[in-house]
JSON list of C-alpha atoms in Angstrom, two decimals:
[
{"chain": "A", "resi": 1402, "resn": "MET", "atom": "CA", "xyz": [-42.23, 11.77, 31.63]},
{"chain": "A", "resi": 1403, "resn": "LEU", "atom": "CA", "xyz": [-39.14, 9.69, 32.37]},
{"chain": "A", "resi": 1404, "resn": "SER", "atom": "CA", "xyz": [-36.31, 11.43, 34.21]},
{"chain": "A", "resi": 1405, "resn": "ILE", "atom": "CA", "xyz": [-32.95, 9.73, 34.75]},
{"chain": "A", "resi": 1406, "resn": "LYS", "atom": "CA", "xyz": [-30.21, 11.48, 36.71]},
{"chain": "A", "resi": 1407, "resn": "ASN", "atom": "CA", "xyz": [-26.72, 10.20, 37.49]},
{"chain": "A", "resi": 1408, "resn": "LEU", "atom": "CA", "xyz": [-27.63, 6.56, 36.88]},
{"chain": "A", "resi": 1409, "resn": "SER", "atom": "CA", "xyz": [-24.82, 4.12, 37.62]},
{"chain": "A", "resi": 1410, "resn": "VAL", "atom": "CA", "xyz": [-24.86, 0.33, 37.91]},
{"chain": "A", "resi": 1411, "resn": "LYS", "atom": "CA", "xyz": [-22.12, -1.95, 39.18]},
{"chain": "A", "resi": 1412, "resn": "PHE", "atom": "CA", "xyz": [-21.96, -5.75, 39.29]},
{"chain": "A", "resi": 1413, "resn": "ASN", "atom": "CA", "xyz": [-19.36, -7.06, 41.75]},
{"chain": "A", "resi": 1414, "resn": "HIS", "atom": "CA", "xyz": [-17.44, -3.77, 41.56]},
{"chain": "A", "resi": 1415, "resn": "PHE", "atom": "CA", "xyz": [-17.55, -3.96, 37.74]},
{"chain": "A", "resi": 1416, "resn": "GLU", "atom": "CA", "xyz": [-18.98, -0.70, 36.42]},
{"chain": "A", "resi": 1417, "resn": "VAL", "atom": "CA", "xyz": [-21.58, -1.19, 33.67]},
{"chain": "A", "resi": 1418, "resn": "LEU", "atom": "CA", "xyz": [-23.42, 2.15, 33.50]},
{"chain": "A", "resi": 1419, "resn": "ASP", "atom": "CA", "xyz": [-21.46, 5.28, 34.36]},
{"chain": "A", "resi": 1420, "resn": "ASN", "atom": "CA", "xyz": [-23.44, 8.35, 35.40]},
{"chain": "A", "resi": 1421, "resn": "LEU", "atom": "CA", "xyz": [-26.17, 8.45, 32.72]},
{"chain": "A", "resi": 1422, "resn": "SER", "atom": "CA", "xyz": [-28.64, 11.34, 32.68]},
{"chain": "A", "resi": 1423, "resn": "PHE", "atom": "CA", "xyz": [-31.46, 12.02, 30.20]},
{"chain": "A", "resi": 1424, "resn": "ASN", "atom": "CA", "xyz": [-35.18, 12.78, 29.98]},
{"chain": "A", "resi": 1425, "resn": "VAL", "atom": "CA", "xyz": [-37.91, 11.29, 27.81]},
{"chain": "A", "resi": 1426, "resn": "LYS", "atom": "CA", "xyz": [-41.08, 13.27, 27.13]},
{"chain": "A", "resi": 1427, "resn": "ASP", "atom": "CA", "xyz": [-44.60, 11.86, 27.43]},
{"chain": "A", "resi": 1428, "resn": "ASN", "atom": "CA", "xyz": [-45.47, 9.64, 24.44]},
{"chain": "A", "resi": 1429, "resn": "GLU", "atom": "CA", "xyz": [-42.01, 10.08, 22.92]},
{"chain": "A", "resi": 1430, "resn": "PHE", "atom": "CA", "xyz": [-40.30, 7.14, 21.18]},
{"chain": "A", "resi": 1431, "resn": "ILE", "atom": "CA", "xyz": [-36.61, 6.92, 22.07]},
{"chain": "A", "resi": 1432, "resn": "ALA", "atom": "CA", "xyz": [-34.07, 4.43, 20.74]},
{"chain": "A", "resi": 1433, "resn": "VAL", "atom": "CA", "xyz": [-30.98, 3.54, 22.75]},
{"chain": "A", "resi": 1434, "resn": "PHE", "atom": "CA", "xyz": [-28.23, 2.47, 20.38]},
{"chain": "A", "resi": 1435, "resn": "GLY", "atom": "CA", "xyz": [-24.92, 0.91, 21.32]},
{"chain": "A", "resi": 1436, "resn": "PRO", "atom": "CA", "xyz": [-22.56, -2.02, 20.78]},
{"chain": "A", "resi": 1437, "resn": "ASN", "atom": "CA", "xyz": [-23.30, -5.50, 22.05]},
{"chain": "A", "resi": 1438, "resn": "GLY", "atom": "CA", "xyz": [-22.59, -5.89, 25.74]},
{"chain": "A", "resi": 1439, "resn": "CYS", "atom": "CA", "xyz": [-22.55, -2.17, 26.54]},
{"chain": "A", "resi": 1440, "resn": "GLY", "atom": "CA", "xyz": [-25.37, -2.37, 29.10]},
{"chain": "A", "resi": 1441, "resn": "LYS", "atom": "CA", "xyz": [-28.49, -1.53, 27.09]},
{"chain": "A", "resi": 1442, "resn": "THR", "atom": "CA", "xyz": [-30.51, -4.29, 28.77]},
{"chain": "A", "resi": 1443, "resn": "THR", "atom": "CA", "xyz": [-29.10, -3.23, 32.14]},
{"chain": "A", "resi": 1444, "resn": "LEU", "atom": "CA", "xyz": [-30.45, 0.26, 31.46]},
{"chain": "A", "resi": 1445, "resn": "LEU", "atom": "CA", "xyz": [-33.94, -1.10, 30.75]},
{"chain": "A", "resi": 1446, "resn": "LYS", "atom": "CA", "xyz": [-33.88, -3.33, 33.82]},
{"chain": "A", "resi": 1447, "resn": "SER", "atom": "CA", "xyz": [-32.90, -0.31, 35.91]},
{"chain": "A", "resi": 1448, "resn": "ILE", "atom": "CA", "xyz": [-35.82, 1.70, 34.51]},
{"chain": "A", "resi": 1449, "resn": "ALA", "atom": "CA", "xyz": [-38.12, -1.23, 35.25]},
{"chain": "A", "resi": 1450, "resn": "GLY", "atom": "CA", "xyz": [-36.84, -1.45, 38.82]},
{"chain": "A", "resi": 1451, "resn": "ILE", "atom": "CA", "xyz": [-35.71, -5.05, 38.32]},
{"chain": "A", "resi": 1452, "resn": "ILE", "atom": "CA", "xyz": [-32.11, -4.47, 39.44]},
{"chain": "A", "resi": 1453, "resn": "GLU", "atom": "CA", "xyz": [-30.43, -2.22, 41.98]},
{"chain": "A", "resi": 1454, "resn": "TYR", "atom": "CA", "xyz": [-28.90, 1.03, 40.80]},
{"chain": "A", "resi": 1455, "resn": "ASN", "atom": "CA", "xyz": [-27.43, 4.28, 42.06]},
{"chain": "A", "resi": 1456, "resn": "GLY", "atom": "CA", "xyz": [-28.95, 7.57, 40.98]},
{"chain": "A", "resi": 1457, "resn": "THR", "atom": "CA", "xyz": [-32.50, 8.71, 40.36]},
{"chain": "A", "resi": 1458, "resn": "ILE", "atom": "CA", "xyz": [-35.14, 7.23, 38.04]},
{"chain": "A", "resi": 1459, "resn": "LEU", "atom": "CA", "xyz": [-38.60, 8.81, 38.05]},
{"chain": "A", "resi": 1460, "resn": "ILE", "atom": "CA", "xyz": [-41.56, 7.88, 35.86]},
{"chain": "A", "resi": 1461, "resn": "ASN", "atom": "CA", "xyz": [-44.16, 10.62, 36.11]},
{"chain": "A", "resi": 1462, "resn": "ASP", "atom": "CA", "xyz": [-42.50, 11.65, 39.39]},
{"chain": "A", "resi": 1463, "resn": "LYS", "atom": "CA", "xyz": [-42.75, 8.11, 40.80]},
{"chain": "A", "resi": 1464, "resn": "LYS", "atom": "CA", "xyz": [-40.15, 5.44, 41.41]},
{"chain": "A", "resi": 1465, "resn": "PRO", "atom": "CA", "xyz": [-40.21, 2.45, 39.02]},
{"chain": "A", "resi": 1466, "resn": "LYS", "atom": "CA", "xyz": [-41.71, 0.14, 41.66]},
{"chain": "A", "resi": 1467, "resn": "ASP", "atom": "CA", "xyz": [-44.74, 2.43, 41.89]},
{"chain": "A", "resi": 1468, "resn": "SER", "atom": "CA", "xyz": [-45.24, 2.73, 38.11]},
{"chain": "A", "resi": 1469, "resn": "LYS", "atom": "CA", "xyz": [-47.06, 0.72, 35.44]},
{"chain": "A", "resi": 1470, "resn": "ILE", "atom": "CA", "xyz": [-44.38, -0.61, 33.10]},
{"chain": "A", "resi": 1471, "resn": "GLY", "atom": "CA", "xyz": [-44.67, -2.78, 29.98]},
{"chain": "A", "resi": 1472, "resn": "PHE", "atom": "CA", "xyz": [-41.54, -4.81, 29.20]},
{"chain": "A", "resi": 1473, "resn": "VAL", "atom": "CA", "xyz": [-40.96, -6.85, 26.02]},
{"chain": "A", "resi": 1474, "resn": "PHE", "atom": "CA", "xyz": [-37.96, -9.15, 25.96]},
{"chain": "A", "resi": 1475, "resn": "GLN", "atom": "CA", "xyz": [-35.93, -10.42, 23.02]},
{"chain": "A", "resi": 1476, "resn": "SER", "atom": "CA", "xyz": [-37.14, -14.01, 23.33]},
{"chain": "A", "resi": 1477, "resn": "TYR", "atom": "CA", "xyz": [-40.74, -14.05, 22.14]},
{"chain": "A", "resi": 1478, "resn": "SER", "atom": "CA", "xyz": [-41.52, -17.78, 22.14]},
{"chain": "A", "resi": 1479, "resn": "ASP", "atom": "CA", "xyz": [-40.76, -18.19, 25.85]},
{"chain": "A", "resi": 1480, "resn": "SER", "atom": "CA", "xyz": [-42.88, -15.19, 26.84]},
{"chain": "A", "resi": 1481, "resn": "LEU", "atom": "CA", "xyz": [-46.27, -16.36, 25.58]},
{"chain": "A", "resi": 1482, "resn": "LEU", "atom": "CA", "xyz": [-48.59, -18.78, 27.38]},
{"chain": "A", "resi": 1483, "resn": "PRO", "atom": "CA", "xyz": [-48.80, -21.76, 24.99]},
{"chain": "A", "resi": 1484, "resn": "TRP", "atom": "CA", "xyz": [-52.21, -22.92, 26.23]},
{"chain": "A", "resi": 1485, "resn": "LYS", "atom": "CA", "xyz": [-53.82, -19.54, 25.53]},
{"chain": "A", "resi": 1486, "resn": "THR", "atom": "CA", "xyz": [-54.87, -18.13, 22.16]},
{"chain": "A", "resi": 1487, "resn": "VAL", "atom": "CA", "xyz": [-53.59, -14.81, 20.83]},
{"chain": "A", "resi": 1488, "resn": "ILE", "atom": "CA", "xyz": [-56.60, -12.93, 22.18]},
{"chain": "A", "resi": 1489, "resn": "ASP", "atom": "CA", "xyz": [-56.20, -14.46, 25.63]},
{"chain": "A", "resi": 1490, "resn": "ASN", "atom": "CA", "xyz": [-52.44, -13.90, 25.70]},
{"chain": "A", "resi": 1491, "resn": "VAL", "atom": "CA", "xyz": [-52.96, -10.22, 24.90]},
{"chain": "A", "resi": 1492, "resn": "ALA", "atom": "CA", "xyz": [-55.80, -10.01, 27.44]},
{"chain": "A", "resi": 1493, "resn": "PHE", "atom": "CA", "xyz": [-53.80, -11.68, 30.23]},
{"chain": "A", "resi": 1494, "resn": "PRO", "atom": "CA", "xyz": [-52.85, -8.43, 32.04]},
{"chain": "A", "resi": 1495, "resn": "LEU", "atom": "CA", "xyz": [-56.54, -7.47, 32.03]},
{"chain": "A", "resi": 1496, "resn": "GLU", "atom": "CA", "xyz": [-57.47, -10.92, 33.35]},
{"chain": "A", "resi": 1497, "resn": "ILE", "atom": "CA", "xyz": [-55.10, -10.75, 36.32]},
{"chain": "A", "resi": 1498, "resn": "ASN", "atom": "CA", "xyz": [-56.57, -7.34, 37.12]},
{"chain": "A", "resi": 1499, "resn": "GLY", "atom": "CA", "xyz": [-60.05, -8.82, 37.34]},
{"chain": "A", "resi": 1500, "resn": "VAL", "atom": "CA", "xyz": [-61.57, -7.65, 34.04]},
{"chain": "A", "resi": 1501, "resn": "GLU", "atom": "CA", "xyz": [-64.41, -10.00, 33.05]},
{"chain": "A", "resi": 1502, "resn": "THR", "atom": "CA", "xyz": [-64.02, -12.15, 29.94]},
{"chain": "A", "resi": 1503, "resn": "ASN", "atom": "CA", "xyz": [-66.46, -10.37, 27.63]},
{"chain": "A", "resi": 1504, "resn": "LYS", "atom": "CA", "xyz": [-65.09, -6.95, 28.51]},
{"chain": "A", "resi": 1505, "resn": "LYS", "atom": "CA", "xyz": [-61.42, -7.93, 28.20]},
{"chain": "A", "resi": 1506, "resn": "HIS", "atom": "CA", "xyz": [-62.05, -9.55, 24.80]},
{"chain": "A", "resi": 1507, "resn": "LYS", "atom": "CA", "xyz": [-63.80, -6.40, 23.58]},
{"chain": "A", "resi": 1508, "resn": "ILE", "atom": "CA", "xyz": [-60.87, -4.25, 24.74]},
{"chain": "A", "resi": 1509, "resn": "VAL", "atom": "CA", "xyz": [-58.41, -6.48, 22.87]},
{"chain": "A", "resi": 1510, "resn": "LYS", "atom": "CA", "xyz": [-60.52, -6.66, 19.70]},
{"chain": "A", "resi": 1511, "resn": "ASP", "atom": "CA", "xyz": [-60.93, -2.87, 19.65]},
{"chain": "A", "resi": 1512, "resn": "PHE", "atom": "CA", "xyz": [-57.18, -2.40, 20.12]},
{"chain": "A", "resi": 1513, "resn": "LEU", "atom": "CA", "xyz": [-56.21, -4.89, 17.42]},
{"chain": "A", "resi": 1514, "resn": "ARG", "atom": "CA", "xyz": [-58.80, -3.78, 14.87]},
{"chain": "A", "resi": 1515, "resn": "GLY", "atom": "CA", "xyz": [-57.06, -2.94, 11.61]},
{"chain": "A", "resi": 1516, "resn": "THR", "atom": "CA", "xyz": [-53.83, -4.72, 12.58]},
{"chain": "A", "resi": 1517, "resn": "ILE", "atom": "CA", "xyz": [-52.54, -8.01, 11.24]},
{"chain": "A", "resi": 1518, "resn": "LEU", "atom": "CA", "xyz": [-53.19, -9.74, 14.58]},
{"chain": "A", "resi": 1519, "resn": "GLU", "atom": "CA", "xyz": [-56.92, -9.22, 14.06]},
{"chain": "A", "resi": 1520, "resn": "GLU", "atom": "CA", "xyz": [-56.83, -12.24, 11.75]},
{"chain": "A", "resi": 1521, "resn": "PHE", "atom": "CA", "xyz": [-55.11, -14.48, 14.32]},
{"chain": "A", "resi": 1522, "resn": "LEU", "atom": "CA", "xyz": [-57.10, -13.91, 17.52]},
{"chain": "A", "resi": 1523, "resn": "ASP", "atom": "CA", "xyz": [-58.13, -17.56, 17.90]},
{"chain": "A", "resi": 1524, "resn": "TYR", "atom": "CA", "xyz": [-54.74, -19.03, 16.99]},
{"chain": "A", "resi": 1525, "resn": "TYR", "atom": "CA", "xyz": [-52.32, -20.53, 19.49]},
{"chain": "A", "resi": 1526, "resn": "PRO", "atom": "CA", "xyz": [-48.68, -19.36, 19.62]},
{"chain": "A", "resi": 1527, "resn": "TYR", "atom": "CA", "xyz": [-47.38, -22.49, 17.87]},
{"chain": "A", "resi": 1528, "resn": "GLN", "atom": "CA", "xyz": [-49.68, -21.76, 14.92]},
{"chain": "A", "resi": 1529, "resn": "ILE", "atom": "CA", "xyz": [-48.28, -18.30, 14.12]},
{"chain": "A", "resi": 1530, "resn": "SER", "atom": "CA", "xyz": [-44.92, -16.97, 12.92]},
{"chain": "A", "resi": 1531, "resn": "GLY", "atom": "CA", "xyz": [-42.19, -15.54, 15.11]},
{"chain": "A", "resi": 1532, "resn": "GLY", "atom": "CA", "xyz": [-43.09, -12.04, 14.02]},
{"chain": "A", "resi": 1533, "resn": "MET", "atom": "CA", "xyz": [-46.73, -12.57, 14.98]},
{"chain": "A", "resi": 1534, "resn": "GLN", "atom": "CA", "xyz": [-45.65, -14.02, 18.32]},
{"chain": "A", "resi": 1535, "resn": "GLN", "atom": "CA", "xyz": [-43.58, -10.95, 19.09]},
{"chain": "A", "resi": 1536, "resn": "LEU", "atom": "CA", "xyz": [-46.44, -8.67, 18.06]},
{"chain": "A", "resi": 1537, "resn": "THR", "atom": "CA", "xyz": [-48.62, -10.59, 20.51]},
{"chain": "A", "resi": 1538, "resn": "ASN", "atom": "CA", "xyz": [-46.05, -9.91, 23.24]},
{"chain": "A", "resi": 1539, "resn": "ILE", "atom": "CA", "xyz": [-45.95, -6.22, 22.37]},
{"chain": "A", "resi": 1540, "resn": "ALA", "atom": "CA", "xyz": [-49.74, -5.92, 22.28]},
{"chain": "A", "resi": 1541, "resn": "ARG", "atom": "CA", "xyz": [-49.93, -7.60, 25.69]},
{"chain": "A", "resi": 1542, "resn": "ALA", "atom": "CA", "xyz": [-47.40, -5.10, 27.09]},
{"chain": "A", "resi": 1543, "resn": "ILE", "atom": "CA", "xyz": [-49.45, -2.15, 25.81]},
{"chain": "A", "resi": 1544, "resn": "ILE", "atom": "CA", "xyz": [-53.02, -3.32, 26.45]},
{"chain": "A", "resi": 1545, "resn": "PHE", "atom": "CA", "xyz": [-53.08, -2.37, 30.15]},
{"chain": "A", "resi": 1546, "resn": "ASP", "atom": "CA", "xyz": [-52.05, 1.26, 29.45]},
{"chain": "A", "resi": 1547, "resn": "PRO", "atom": "CA", "xyz": [-48.54, 1.31, 30.93]},
{"chain": "A", "resi": 1548, "resn": "GLU", "atom": "CA", "xyz": [-46.85, 4.60, 31.71]},
{"chain": "A", "resi": 1549, "resn": "ILE", "atom": "CA", "xyz": [-43.78, 3.46, 29.81]},
{"chain": "A", "resi": 1550, "resn": "LEU", "atom": "CA", "xyz": [-43.03, 0.66, 27.32]},
{"chain": "A", "resi": 1551, "resn": "LEU", "atom": "CA", "xyz": [-39.57, -0.94, 27.33]},
{"chain": "A", "resi": 1552, "resn": "LEU", "atom": "CA", "xyz": [-38.49, -2.93, 24.27]},
{"chain": "A", "resi": 1553, "resn": "ASP", "atom": "CA", "xyz": [-35.34, -5.04, 24.69]},
{"chain": "A", "resi": 1554, "resn": "GLU", "atom": "CA", "xyz": [-34.15, -5.75, 21.12]},
{"chain": "A", "resi": 1555, "resn": "PRO", "atom": "CA", "xyz": [-37.48, -7.45, 20.34]},
{"chain": "A", "resi": 1556, "resn": "PHE", "atom": "CA", "xyz": [-36.86, -7.67, 16.58]},
{"chain": "A", "resi": 1557, "resn": "SER", "atom": "CA", "xyz": [-33.27, -8.93, 16.53]},
{"chain": "A", "resi": 1558, "resn": "SER", "atom": "CA", "xyz": [-34.13, -12.56, 15.76]},
{"chain": "A", "resi": 1559, "resn": "LEU", "atom": "CA", "xyz": [-36.60, -11.76, 12.96]},
{"chain": "A", "resi": 1560, "resn": "ASP", "atom": "CA", "xyz": [-35.74, -11.86, 9.26]},
{"chain": "A", "resi": 1561, "resn": "GLU", "atom": "CA", "xyz": [-35.84, -8.57, 7.34]},
{"chain": "A", "resi": 1562, "resn": "VAL", "atom": "CA", "xyz": [-39.28, -9.16, 5.80]},
{"chain": "A", "resi": 1563, "resn": "SER", "atom": "CA", "xyz": [-40.84, -10.00, 9.18]},
{"chain": "A", "resi": 1564, "resn": "LYS", "atom": "CA", "xyz": [-39.02, -7.11, 10.83]},
{"chain": "A", "resi": 1565, "resn": "THR", "atom": "CA", "xyz": [-40.42, -4.58, 8.34]},
{"chain": "A", "resi": 1566, "resn": "GLN", "atom": "CA", "xyz": [-43.93, -5.92, 8.88]},
{"chain": "A", "resi": 1567, "resn": "VAL", "atom": "CA", "xyz": [-43.62, -5.87, 12.66]},
{"chain": "A", "resi": 1568, "resn": "HIS", "atom": "CA", "xyz": [-42.27, -2.30, 12.62]},
{"chain": "A", "resi": 1569, "resn": "ALA", "atom": "CA", "xyz": [-45.36, -1.20, 10.67]},
{"chain": "A", "resi": 1570, "resn": "GLU", "atom": "CA", "xyz": [-47.71, -2.96, 13.08]},
{"chain": "A", "resi": 1571, "resn": "LEU", "atom": "CA", "xyz": [-45.94, -1.46, 16.10]},
{"chain": "A", "resi": 1572, "resn": "ARG", "atom": "CA", "xyz": [-46.63, 2.00, 14.67]},
{"chain": "A", "resi": 1573, "resn": "LYS", "atom": "CA", "xyz": [-50.33, 1.10, 14.48]},
{"chain": "A", "resi": 1574, "resn": "PHE", "atom": "CA", "xyz": [-50.29, -0.03, 18.12]},
{"chain": "A", "resi": 1575, "resn": "LEU", "atom": "CA", "xyz": [-48.69, 3.20, 19.28]},
{"chain": "A", "resi": 1576, "resn": "LYS", "atom": "CA", "xyz": [-51.07, 5.30, 17.20]},
{"chain": "A", "resi": 1577, "resn": "HIS", "atom": "CA", "xyz": [-53.99, 3.59, 18.93]},
{"chain": "A", "resi": 1578, "resn": "LYS", "atom": "CA", "xyz": [-52.53, 3.78, 22.43]},
{"chain": "A", "resi": 1579, "resn": "LYS", "atom": "CA", "xyz": [-50.04, 6.56, 23.08]},
{"chain": "A", "resi": 1580, "resn": "VAL", "atom": "CA", "xyz": [-47.23, 5.47, 25.39]},
{"chain": "A", "resi": 1581, "resn": "THR", "atom": "CA", "xyz": [-43.71, 6.63, 26.16]},
{"chain": "A", "resi": 1582, "resn": "THR", "atom": "CA", "xyz": [-41.45, 4.03, 24.52]},
{"chain": "A", "resi": 1583, "resn": "ILE", "atom": "CA", "xyz": [-37.78, 3.11, 24.84]},
{"chain": "A", "resi": 1584, "resn": "LEU", "atom": "CA", "xyz": [-36.29, 0.66, 22.35]},
{"chain": "A", "resi": 1585, "resn": "VAL", "atom": "CA", "xyz": [-32.76, -0.69, 22.79]},
{"chain": "A", "resi": 1586, "resn": "THR", "atom": "CA", "xyz": [-31.03, -1.90, 19.65]},
{"chain": "A", "resi": 1587, "resn": "HIS", "atom": "CA", "xyz": [-27.62, -2.42, 18.08]},
{"chain": "A", "resi": 1588, "resn": "ASN", "atom": "CA", "xyz": [-29.17, -1.80, 14.63]},
{"chain": "A", "resi": 1589, "resn": "TYR", "atom": "CA", "xyz": [-28.82, 1.90, 13.78]},
{"chain": "A", "resi": 1590, "resn": "GLN", "atom": "CA", "xyz": [-31.16, 1.70, 10.79]},
{"chain": "A", "resi": 1591, "resn": "GLU", "atom": "CA", "xyz": [-33.87, 0.30, 13.06]},
{"chain": "A", "resi": 1592, "resn": "ALA", "atom": "CA", "xyz": [-33.30, 3.16, 15.50]},
{"chain": "A", "resi": 1593, "resn": "GLU", "atom": "CA", "xyz": [-33.64, 5.70, 12.68]},
{"chain": "A", "resi": 1594, "resn": "THR", "atom": "CA", "xyz": [-36.76, 3.99, 11.32]},
{"chain": "A", "resi": 1595, "resn": "LEU", "atom": "CA", "xyz": [-38.73, 3.89, 14.56]},
{"chain": "A", "resi": 1596, "resn": "ALA", "atom": "CA", "xyz": [-37.51, 6.53, 16.99]},
{"chain": "A", "resi": 1597, "resn": "GLU", "atom": "CA", "xyz": [-37.89, 10.29, 17.33]},
{"chain": "A", "resi": 1598, "resn": "ARG", "atom": "CA", "xyz": [-34.57, 10.60, 19.14]},
{"chain": "A", "resi": 1599, "resn": "ILE", "atom": "CA", "xyz": [-31.55, 8.32, 19.42]},
{"chain": "A", "resi": 1600, "resn": "ILE", "atom": "CA", "xyz": [-29.33, 8.02, 22.48]},
{"chain": "A", "resi": 1601, "resn": "LYS", "atom": "CA", "xyz": [-25.90, 6.64, 21.60]},
{"chain": "A", "resi": 1602, "resn": "LEU", "atom": "CA", "xyz": [-23.96, 4.69, 24.21]},
{"chain": "A", "resi": 1603, "resn": "SER", "atom": "CA", "xyz": [-20.26, 3.90, 24.43]},
{"chain": "A", "resi": 1604, "resn": "LYS", "atom": "CA", "xyz": [-18.58, 0.63, 25.32]},
{"chain": "A", "resi": 1605, "resn": "ARG", "atom": "CA", "xyz": [-18.38, -0.21, 29.04]},
{"chain": "A", "resi": 1606, "resn": "PRO", "atom": "CA", "xyz": [-18.16, 1.50, 31.39]},
{"chain": "A", "resi": 1607, "resn": "THR", "atom": "CA", "xyz": [-21.07, 2.93, 29.47]},
{"chain": "A", "resi": 1608, "resn": "LYS", "atom": "CA", "xyz": [-21.58, 6.65, 28.98]},
{"chain": "A", "resi": 1609, "resn": "ILE", "atom": "CA", "xyz": [-23.87, 8.64, 26.69]},
{"chain": "A", "resi": 1610, "resn": "THR", "atom": "CA", "xyz": [-21.84, 9.83, 23.71]},
{"chain": "A", "resi": 1611, "resn": "ASP", "atom": "CA", "xyz": [-24.61, 11.62, 21.81]},
{"chain": "A", "resi": 1612, "resn": "ILE", "atom": "CA", "xyz": [-28.34, 12.37, 21.79]},
{"chain": "A", "resi": 1613, "resn": "LYS", "atom": "CA", "xyz": [-29.71, 13.29, 18.38]},
{"chain": "A", "resi": 1614, "resn": "GLU", "atom": "CA", "xyz": [-32.96, 13.71, 16.52]},
{"chain": "A", "resi": 1615, "resn": "SER", "atom": "CA", "xyz": [-33.86, 10.90, 14.15]},
{"chain": "A", "resi": 1616, "resn": "GLU", "atom": "CA", "xyz": [-33.58, 11.71, 10.45]},
{"chain": "A", "resi": 1617, "resn": "LYS", "atom": "CA", "xyz": [-36.66, 9.70, 9.47]}
]
């Protein structure tokens, strides 16, 4: 479970997040919706422990620095290793944790079975579409069984056809490996499509204006 209490973030005395508090249940999919520049990415970076913050953030009763966190950024092309194939990009977290080649490839193949990426395992990033590249990033962030998955507007640069396809594949990923997920977006339809609950944020200094169940 993710527990956030009285979270505030300031940059050079400029208040970005103002006393946010909310909980996310195990394996729940939450969308954080708000206008551009309201601090959605700052919220994710706080949860990931990347930036300093005031307040309390606990992931399964641990601080972020002691937790396994998957983070997918908006820019997909810069996040993949161009000299590695899809299967080896996805397997990279397993590789750096010492999993032998045959075993890590089996783990990836089992995870991607029945998904569109199954057809592209031996392709390099430059050989696949932007949507497939972002799916590769997402699969890599999930493959090592993180306690929480953070998605920073990962679909914003995709066209509508690609976005619909990637949404469907993400659901397959999360059906295979259950993980608490937080998506930030400024697209309310996307939030409704994917999430179980939606947290609405105000303009800066950012506060929570509403938390509601998705109508999907």
